[in-house]
Coordinates of C-alpha atoms in Angstrom, one line a residue:
M1 CA -0.1 -0.1 0.0
P2 CA 1.7 3.3 -1.1
L3 CA 2.5 5.9 1.5
P4 CA 0.3 9.2 1.5
P5 CA 2.1 12.3 0.5
L6 CA 5.0 13.1 2.8
I7 CA 3.7 16.4 4.2
S8 CA 0.3 15.1 5.1
F9 CA 1.8 12.1 6.7
Q10 CA 4.2 14.2 8.7
E11 CA 1.4 16.5 9.7
E12 CA -0.9 13.8 10.8
F13 CA 1.9 11.9 12.9
L14 CA 3.1 15.1 14.5
S15 CA -0.6 15.9 15.4
G16 CA -0.8 13.1 17.6
S17 CA -2.9 10.9 15.4
P18 CA -2.1 7.1 15.6
I19 CA -0.8 5.8 12.1
R20 CA -1.8 2.2 11.5
K21 CA -0.7 -0.9 9.4
E22 CA -2.8 -4.1 9.3
Y23 CA -1.5 -7.6 8.3
V24 CA -3.0 -11.0 7.8
H25 CA 0.5 -12.4 8.2
F26 CA 3.9 -10.9 7.9
S27 CA 7.1 -12.1 6.0
E28 CA 10.0 -10.8 4.0
A29 CA 7.8 -9.7 1.4
D30 CA 6.4 -7.2 3.8
C31 CA 9.9 -5.7 4.9
H32 CA 10.4 -3.5 2.1
D33 CA 7.1 -1.6 2.9
L34 CA 7.9 -2.0 6.6
D35 CA 11.5 -0.3 6.4
V36 CA 9.9 2.7 4.3
W37 CA 7.4 3.2 6.8
I38 CA 9.8 3.3 9.7
G39 CA 12.3 5.6 7.9
R40 CA 9.6 8.0 7.3
I41 CA 8.4 8.0 10.9
S42 CA 11.8 8.2 12.2
R43 CA 12.6 11.0 9.9
T44 CA 9.5 12.9 10.9
V45 CA 10.5 13.0 14.7
S46 CA 14.5 13.1 14.1
L47 CA 15.1 9.7 15.1
E48 CA 17.2 8.8 12.0
F49 CA 19.8 7.1 14.0
L50 CA 17.1 4.6 15.3
H51 CA 15.7 3.7 12.0
E52 CA 17.7 0.4 11.8
I53 CA 17.2 -0.5 15.4
L54 CA 13.3 0.3 15.2
F55 CA 13.4 -1.9 12.2
T56 CA 14.9 -4.8 13.8
I57 CA 12.7 -4.3 16.7
L58 CA 9.4 -4.0 14.8
N59 CA 10.3 -6.6 12.3
E60 CA 10.8 -9.3 15.1
L61 CA 7.7 -8.4 17.0
L62 CA 5.7 -8.6 13.9
V63 CA 7.2 -12.0 12.9
N64 CA 6.5 -13.4 16.4
A65 CA 3.0 -12.1 16.2
C66 CA 2.5 -13.9 12.9
K67 CA 4.1 -17.1 14.4
A68 CA 1.8 -16.9 17.3
N69 CA -1.3 -16.8 14.9
A70 CA 0.2 -19.5 12.7
K71 CA 0.7 -21.8 15.6
R72 CA -2.9 -21.6 16.4
V73 CA -4.2 -22.2 12.9
L74 CA -1.9 -25.1 12.4
F75 CA -2.4 -26.7 15.9
K76 CA -6.3 -26.5 15.1
Q77 CA -5.7 -28.1 11.7
K78 CA -3.7 -30.9 13.3
G79 CA -6.5 -31.4 15.9
L80 CA -4.1 -30.4 18.7
N81 CA -4.9 -28.4 21.9
I82 CA -2.4 -25.6 22.0
H83 CA -3.0 -25.0 25.7
S84 CA -2.2 -28.6 26.5
E85 CA 1.3 -29.1 27.6
A86 CA 1.5 -32.5 25.9
D87 CA -0.1 -31.3 22.8
Y88 CA 2.2 -28.3 22.7
S89 CA 5.2 -30.5 22.9
K90 CA 4.1 -32.6 20.2
G91 CA 2.8 -29.8 17.9
I92 CA 5.9 -27.6 18.0
P93 CA 8.2 -29.8 16.0
I94 CA 5.3 -30.1 13.4
F95 CA 5.0 -26.2 13.3
K96 CA 8.6 -25.7 12.9
E97 CA 8.7 -27.9 9.9
A98 CA 5.6 -26.4 8.5
F99 CA 6.8 -23.0 9.0
G100 CA 10.2 -23.5 7.6
H101 CA 9.1 -25.5 4.5
N102 CA 5.4 -24.8 3.9
R103 CA 5.0 -21.2 4.9
K104 CA 2.8 -20.5 1.9
G105 CA 0.4 -23.2 3.0
I106 CA 0.2 -21.7 6.6
F107 CA -0.2 -18.1 5.3
A108 CA -3.1 -19.5 3.0
I109 CA -5.0 -20.9 6.2
L110 CA -4.3 -17.5 8.0
E111 CA -6.0 -15.6 5.2
T112 CA -9.1 -17.5 6.0
S113 CA -8.8 -17.5 9.6
P114 CA -10.0 -14.8 12.2
Y115 CA -6.6 -13.9 13.3
Q116 CA -4.8 -10.5 12.4
I117 CA -1.8 -8.4 13.2
S118 CA -1.8 -4.6 13.6
L119 CA 1.0 -2.2 13.9
E120 CA 0.3 1.3 15.3
A121 CA 2.8 4.4 15.8
Q122 CA 1.7 7.4 17.7
N123 CA 3.6 10.6 18.5
Y124 CA 3.5 12.0 22.0
P125 CA 5.3 15.1 23.5
N126 CA 8.0 13.2 25.2
F127 CA 8.1 9.9 23.4
I128 CA 6.7 7.9 20.3
E129 CA 4.8 4.8 20.8
F130 CA 4.6 1.6 18.8
K131 CA 2.2 -1.1 19.5
V132 CA 2.1 -4.5 17.9
R133 CA -1.1 -6.5 18.6
N134 CA -2.4 -9.9 17.5
N135 CA -5.8 -11.3 18.4
A136 CA -4.7 -14.3 20.4
R137 CA -4.2 -14.7 24.0
I138 CA -0.4 -15.3 24.9
L139 CA 0.5 -19.0 25.8
N140 CA 2.8 -19.5 29.0
E141 CA 5.5 -20.7 26.9
E142 CA 5.5 -17.6 24.7
K143 CA 5.4 -15.3 27.7
H144 CA 8.4 -17.3 29.1
R145 CA 10.5 -16.7 25.9
I146 CA 9.9 -13.0 26.1
E147 CA 11.1 -13.1 29.8
I148 CA 14.2 -15.0 28.9
R149 CA 14.9 -12.3 26.1
V150 CA 14.5 -9.4 28.5
Q151 CA 16.8 -11.1 31.1
S152 CA 19.5 -11.7 28.5
S153 CA 19.7 -7.9 27.6
G154 CA 21.6 -7.4 30.8
K155 CA 24.8 -9.1 29.7
Y156 CA 25.2 -6.5 26.9
K157 CA 27.1 -3.3 27.5
N158 CA 25.8 -1.7 24.2
I159 CA 23.7 -2.3 21.1
N160 CA 26.8 -3.3 18.9
D161 CA 27.5 -6.2 21.3
A162 CA 24.0 -7.5 20.9
Y163 CA 24.2 -7.4 17.2
K164 CA 27.3 -9.6 17.3
E165 CA 25.6 -12.5 19.1
S166 CA 22.4 -13.9 18.4
V167 CA 20.4 -14.4 21.5
D168 CA 17.7 -17.1 20.8
N169 CA 17.9 -19.2 17.7
E170 CA 15.3 -21.5 18.5
E171 CA 12.3 -19.8 17.1
S172 CA 13.8 -16.6 16.3
S173 CA 16.7 -14.4 17.1
G174 CA 15.1 -12.3 19.9
L175 CA 17.2 -9.4 18.9
G176 CA 14.6 -7.0 18.7
I177 CA 13.4 -7.3 22.5
V178 CA 17.0 -7.2 23.6
L179 CA 17.7 -4.0 21.6
I180 CA 14.7 -2.4 23.2
H181 CA 15.8 -3.1 26.7
I182 CA 19.5 -2.0 26.0
L183 CA 18.2 1.1 24.4
L184 CA 16.1 1.9 27.4
R185 CA 18.3 0.7 30.2
N186 CA 21.3 2.7 28.8
S187 CA 19.0 5.8 28.7
G188 CA 18.5 5.6 32.3
L189 CA 14.7 4.6 31.7
K190 CA 12.5 2.3 33.7
N191 CA 10.4 -0.6 32.2
Q192 CA 7.4 1.7 31.7
F193 CA 8.8 2.2 28.0
F194 CA 8.4 -1.6 27.5
E195 CA 5.0 -3.1 28.2
L196 CA 3.3 -6.5 27.4
I197 CA -0.5 -6.5 27.8
T198 CA -2.5 -9.8 27.5
T199 CA -6.1 -10.4 27.7
E200 CA -8.3 -13.3 26.7
D201 CA -8.7 -11.6 23.2
Y202 CA -5.3 -10.3 22.3
T203 CA -1.7 -9.8 23.0
E204 CA 0.0 -6.6 22.7
V205 CA 3.6 -5.3 22.9
I206 CA 4.1 -1.4 23.5
I207 CA 7.2 0.1 22.9
R208 CA 7.9 3.8 23.8
I209 CA 10.9 5.5 22.6
P210 CA 11.7 8.6 24.5
K211 CA 12.7 12.0 22.8
L212 CA 15.0 13.0 25.6
L213 CA 17.9 10.7 26.6
I214 CA 19.9 12.9 29.0
P215 CA 18.5 15.5 31.6
L216 CA 17.2 18.7 30.1
E217 CA 19.5 20.7 32.3
Q218 CA 22.6 18.8 31.0
Q219 CA 21.3 18.9 27.5
N220 CA 20.9 22.9 27.8
Q221 CA 24.4 23.2 29.4
I222 CA 26.0 21.3 26.3
R223 CA 23.8 23.3 23.8
S224 CA 25.1 26.6 25.5
L225 CA 28.6 25.3 25.0
L226 CA 28.1 24.7 21.3
L227 CA 26.6 28.1 20.7
K228 CA 29.5 29.7 22.7
E229 CA 31.8 27.9 20.4
V230 CA 30.2 29.2 17.2
E231 CA 30.0 32.8 18.8
G232 CA 33.8 32.6 19.3
L233 CA 34.5 31.7 15.7
P234 CA 36.5 34.9 14.2
P235 CA 35.0 36.7 11.2
L236 CA 36.1 35.9 7.5
S237 CA 39.8 37.7 6.9
P238 CA 39.6 41.1 5.7
Q239 CA 41.1 40.1 2.1
I240 CA 38.3 37.4 1.8
Q241 CA 35.6 40.0 2.7
K242 CA 37.1 42.4 0.1
L243 CA 37.0 39.8 -2.6
I244 CA 33.3 38.9 -1.8
K245 CA 32.4 42.5 -2.0
L246 CA 34.1 42.8 -5.3
S247 CA 32.3 39.5 -6.7
K248 CA 28.9 40.7 -5.8
D249 CA 29.2 43.5 -8.4
K250 CA 27.1 42.5 -11.4
D251 CA 29.4 44.4 -13.6
V252 CA 32.5 42.8 -12.1
D253 CA 35.8 44.1 -13.2
W254 CA 37.6 40.7 -13.7
P255 CA 41.0 42.0 -14.3
K256 CA 40.6 44.1 -10.9
L257 CA 39.3 41.0 -9.0
A258 CA 42.2 38.8 -10.2
T259 CA 44.5 41.5 -9.1
E260 CA 43.1 41.3 -5.6
V261 CA 43.1 37.6 -5.5
Q262 CA 46.8 37.5 -6.5
K263 CA 47.8 39.5 -3.4
E264 CA 47.1 36.3 -1.6
P265 CA 49.3 33.4 -2.9
A266 CA 47.3 30.9 -1.2
I267 CA 44.0 32.1 -2.6
T268 CA 45.5 32.3 -6.0
A269 CA 46.6 28.7 -5.7
E270 CA 43.3 27.6 -4.5
V271 CA 41.4 29.4 -7.2
L272 CA 43.4 27.9 -10.0
K273 CA 43.0 24.5 -8.4
I274 CA 39.2 24.8 -8.1
A275 CA 38.9 26.1 -11.8
N276 CA 40.7 23.4 -13.1
A277 CA 38.7 20.6 -10.9
A278 CA 36.1 18.4 -12.0
I279 CA 33.5 20.3 -10.2
F280 CA 33.7 22.9 -12.9
G281 CA 34.3 20.4 -15.8
G282 CA 37.8 21.8 -16.5
H283 CA 38.9 19.8 -19.7
T284 CA 41.6 22.2 -20.6
K285 CA 44.0 23.7 -18.0
V286 CA 43.7 27.4 -17.3
T287 CA 46.8 29.2 -15.7
L288 CA 45.7 32.8 -15.6
V289 CA 43.9 33.9 -12.6
V290 CA 41.5 36.0 -14.5
D291 CA 40.6 33.0 -16.9
A292 CA 40.3 30.7 -13.8
L293 CA 37.8 33.4 -12.2
K294 CA 35.8 33.5 -15.4
R295 CA 35.5 29.8 -15.5
I296 CA 34.1 29.5 -12.0
G297 CA 31.8 32.2 -13.1
L298 CA 30.1 35.3 -11.4
R299 CA 27.4 33.3 -9.8
N300 CA 29.7 30.8 -8.0
I301 CA 32.7 33.0 -7.2
E302 CA 31.2 34.6 -4.1
S303 CA 30.5 31.1 -2.6
I304 CA 34.0 30.1 -3.5
F305 CA 35.6 32.8 -1.5
L306 CA 33.4 32.0 1.3
A307 CA 34.4 28.4 1.0
L308 CA 38.0 29.3 1.0
G309 CA 37.6 31.7 4.0
A310 CA 35.6 29.2 6.0
R311 CA 38.0 26.3 5.3
K312 CA 40.9 28.3 6.7
I313 CA 39.2 29.2 9.8
M314 CA 37.7 25.7 10.4
N315 CA 41.1 24.0 9.7
S316 CA 43.1 26.4 11.9
R317 CA 40.6 25.9 14.8
Y318 CA 39.7 22.3 14.4
A319 CA 42.2 19.7 14.0
K320 CA 41.7 16.3 12.1
Q321 CA 38.7 17.3 10.1
K322 CA 39.9 15.9 6.8
S323 CA 37.2 13.1 6.8
V324 CA 34.4 16.1 6.9
W325 CA 36.0 17.8 4.0
A326 CA 36.5 14.6 2.3
H327 CA 32.8 13.7 2.7
S328 CA 31.7 17.3 1.7
F329 CA 33.8 17.1 -1.4
K330 CA 32.4 13.8 -2.6
T331 CA 28.8 15.1 -1.9
S332 CA 29.9 18.1 -4.0
L333 CA 30.9 16.0 -7.1
Y334 CA 27.8 13.7 -6.5
S335 CA 25.4 16.8 -6.7
R336 CA 27.1 17.7 -9.9
F337 CA 26.6 14.2 -11.2
L338 CA 23.0 14.5 -10.3
G339 CA 22.6 17.7 -12.2
Q340 CA 24.2 16.3 -15.3
S341 CA 21.6 13.2 -14.9
V342 CA 18.3 14.7 -14.4
H343 CA 17.3 17.3 -16.7
D344 CA 15.1 19.3 -14.2
F345 CA 18.2 19.9 -11.8
A346 CA 20.5 20.6 -14.7
K347 CA 20.5 24.4 -14.2
Y348 CA 21.7 24.0 -10.3
S349 CA 24.7 21.9 -11.5
E350 CA 27.2 24.8 -10.9
I351 CA 25.8 26.2 -7.5
A352 CA 24.9 22.8 -5.9
P353 CA 28.5 21.7 -5.7
I354 CA 29.5 24.9 -4.0
C355 CA 26.6 24.2 -1.5
G356 CA 27.8 20.8 -1.2
L357 CA 31.4 21.7 -0.1
L358 CA 29.9 23.7 2.7
H359 CA 26.9 21.6 3.9
D360 CA 28.7 19.9 6.7
L361 CA 30.5 23.0 8.4
G362 CA 28.4 22.2 11.6
R363 CA 29.8 18.7 12.0
M364 CA 33.3 20.3 12.3
V365 CA 32.2 22.3 15.6
L366 CA 30.3 19.3 16.9
L367 CA 32.9 16.6 16.3
S368 CA 35.5 18.8 17.9
L369 CA 34.0 18.9 21.4
D370 CA 34.7 16.2 23.8
L371 CA 31.3 14.8 24.4
S372 CA 32.4 11.2 25.7
V373 CA 31.7 12.4 29.1
I374 CA 28.0 11.8 28.6
Q375 CA 27.7 8.0 29.3
Q376 CA 24.3 7.8 28.0
I377 CA 25.7 8.4 24.5
R378 CA 28.7 6.2 24.8
V379 CA 26.6 3.2 25.7
L380 CA 24.5 3.6 22.6
R381 CA 27.5 3.1 20.3
S382 CA 30.4 0.6 20.4
D383 CA 33.2 1.5 22.7
E384 CA 35.6 0.5 19.9
A385 CA 34.1 2.7 17.3
N386 CA 36.6 5.2 15.9
E387 CA 34.0 7.6 14.4
I388 CA 31.5 9.3 16.6
S389 CA 27.8 8.3 15.9
E390 CA 26.5 11.8 15.0
W391 CA 22.9 11.0 14.8
V392 CA 22.9 9.6 18.5
E393 CA 25.0 12.4 19.8
E394 CA 22.9 15.1 17.9
F395 CA 19.6 13.6 19.1
T396 CA 21.0 13.2 22.6
L397 CA 22.2 16.9 22.8
G398 CA 19.1 18.3 21.3
I399 CA 21.0 20.4 18.7
T400 CA 22.1 19.1 15.2
H401 CA 25.2 19.8 13.2
S402 CA 22.6 21.4 10.8
D403 CA 21.5 23.9 13.4
I404 CA 25.2 24.7 14.3
G405 CA 26.0 25.0 10.5
Y406 CA 23.0 27.4 10.0
L407 CA 24.4 29.7 13.0
I408 CA 27.9 29.7 11.4
A409 CA 26.4 30.4 7.9
K410 CA 24.6 33.2 9.4
K411 CA 27.2 34.7 11.2
W412 CA 29.3 34.8 8.1
N413 CA 26.7 36.2 5.9
F414 CA 26.6 33.2 3.5
P415 CA 24.2 33.5 0.5
E416 CA 20.7 32.3 1.1
E417 CA 21.1 29.1 -1.2
I418 CA 24.0 27.9 0.9
I419 CA 22.2 28.8 4.2
D420 CA 19.1 26.8 3.2
V421 CA 21.3 23.8 2.2
I422 CA 23.1 23.7 5.5
R423 CA 20.0 24.1 7.4
Y424 CA 17.9 21.6 5.5
H425 CA 20.1 19.1 3.7
H426 CA 18.7 16.4 5.8
K427 CA 15.2 17.6 5.8
P428 CA 14.6 19.3 2.5
W429 CA 10.9 19.3 2.6
Q430 CA 11.2 21.9 5.4
C431 CA 12.7 24.4 2.8
K432 CA 10.0 26.8 1.7
S433 CA 12.2 28.8 -0.5
A434 CA 13.2 28.6 -4.1
N435 CA 16.2 26.9 -3.0
L436 CA 14.3 23.7 -2.5
P437 CA 15.7 21.8 -5.6
I438 CA 19.2 22.5 -4.3
C439 CA 18.4 21.1 -0.9
K440 CA 16.8 18.0 -2.5
M441 CA 20.1 17.5 -4.8
I442 CA 22.4 17.8 -1.4
Y443 CA 20.1 15.7 0.5
V444 CA 20.4 12.7 -1.8
S445 CA 24.1 13.3 -2.8
D446 CA 24.9 13.3 1.0
I447 CA 23.3 10.1 1.6
L448 CA 24.7 8.5 -1.7
A449 CA 28.2 9.6 -0.6
N450 CA 27.5 8.2 2.8
T451 CA 26.2 4.8 1.4
N452 CA 29.4 4.4 -0.3
R453 CA 31.0 4.4 3.3
G454 CA 28.4 1.9 4.8
K455 CA 26.3 4.8 6.5
G456 CA 23.1 4.9 4.5
N457 CA 21.1 2.9 2.1
Y458 CA 17.9 3.2 -0.3
Y459 CA 15.8 2.9 2.7
T460 CA 17.2 5.8 4.5
I461 CA 16.1 8.3 1.8
E462 CA 12.6 9.8 1.7
P463 CA 11.0 8.0 -1.4
E464 CA 9.0 11.0 -2.4
I465 CA 12.5 12.9 -2.8
L466 CA 13.9 10.0 -4.8
E467 CA 11.0 10.1 -7.3
N468 CA 12.1 13.8 -8.1
F469 CA 15.2 12.2 -9.5
G470 CA 13.5 9.4 -11.4
I471 CA 14.3 6.8 -8.9
Q472 CA 11.5 4.5 -8.3
N473 CA 13.1 1.4 -6.7
E474 CA 16.1 -0.1 -4.8
A475 CA 17.4 -1.5 -8.4
E476 CA 17.4 2.0 -9.8
F477 CA 19.0 3.6 -6.7
R478 CA 21.8 1.0 -6.9
T479 CA 22.5 1.6 -10.4
L480 CA 22.7 5.3 -9.9
L481 CA 25.2 4.8 -7.0
E482 CA 27.4 2.5 -8.9
N483 CA 27.5 5.1 -11.8
F484 CA 28.3 7.9 -9.5
K485 CA 30.9 5.7 -7.6
N486 CA 32.8 5.0 -11.1
K487 CA 32.6 8.5 -12.0
F488 CA 34.2 9.6 -8.7
E489 CA 36.8 7.0 -9.0
E490 CA 37.9 8.6 -12.5
H491 CA 38.6 11.8 -10.6
K492 CA 39.7 10.3 -7.5
D493 CA 43.3 11.8 -7.4
E494 CA 42.1 15.2 -8.4
F495 CA 39.5 15.0 -5.7
E496 CA 41.9 14.3 -3.1
E497 CA 44.2 16.9 -4.1
L498 CA 41.4 19.6 -4.1
F499 CA 41.5 21.7 -1.1
N500 CA 44.4 19.8 0.6

């Protein structure tokens, strides 16, 4: 069943109205639809970092509900009393064999049975709630299995440890319920966020995911620290400001601008390097600054100067940010590839790459701070992880790198298109200006670039945005990704040299 339009879906969910899905049975064929549904909900409430975890949790709960219903129809078919201990012991091997090798047959019986499964999500001020219900009373054996899974979660320090070891391989992995308890336990929350309700008519598991993982006072303190860090950033250098001012003139004097550029050897070298880079499709090398400036173009030159000025400040203030720049450059090139591939976005092929270069400035500030003192953050990720899990930390802190980058962009008087991209590159649908197409380009390019390093996939992208670029399914997404990856490899050496 197709999703409703993005904006109406988000408005309905944020209003507090429950969003429901109904199943007669649940299998791998339903996973794609579930993944997209969870993705849209997680993006709506800025829980992107929990997308995979939520999928694992809900997938398991739905499979278990399906199995519970399937047991009942099979036992009835075989003339066995599922509430009899002797019949249960006799019937379980038969059920396992049938569910493993004749699942279609069991599903066919379910389709004519009264059994159903429902999944519901609802937004509340302090948490989001998921309910998985099947209209059958839970058995003692089934309840016992859940209790074992809950108890087993205590031996894992973090979510990554649980992923490495399967907990219960008899009827299902049990990973979903373990993840629930690790997440909530490590957030300092009590069991009211996990609830099992049983009646004579149904069994329901309720999961409540909090929106605040650390005390508000501590969150505000860290937010103030980040804001103070942004306020402490120096202004762009006087020479950069002068160049920006000259470049704003619609009747720009190119020789005069070139003369000013050449007063700074470092800027001169960067301008020549950029003009000859793949971003601007340089096939023949230019050696004169005036020619380099003309190739970059009046529309882009101001942004280039801003990028140069910003890079100088950020690199001098924040060490070891090469990975951020590397990702930004890849996003930049991918946005150019998008513009070249999709006719409706071709006119943004020059400005989008500049926006891509600057879209992650806020990450540099965020990643520069020592946030490891917050235990609630550390336990949600592997202690051995070399990279900070940005989504976890930003959600926990209550301020994102997009928020921080937006403040930096305003401080340095960036053009509106760059400000909008920095602010909305993870949620382009929130952009209400004429820069929406560019925001969409960077949104898709950013995830494509992340996918190549294992930090995203087809399901993490809003389907409605993908449709703007003619991508209708995962196969088309993978084809585009492979195409861009190959194009990028062609310019890899040039890419790595750019801005180094």
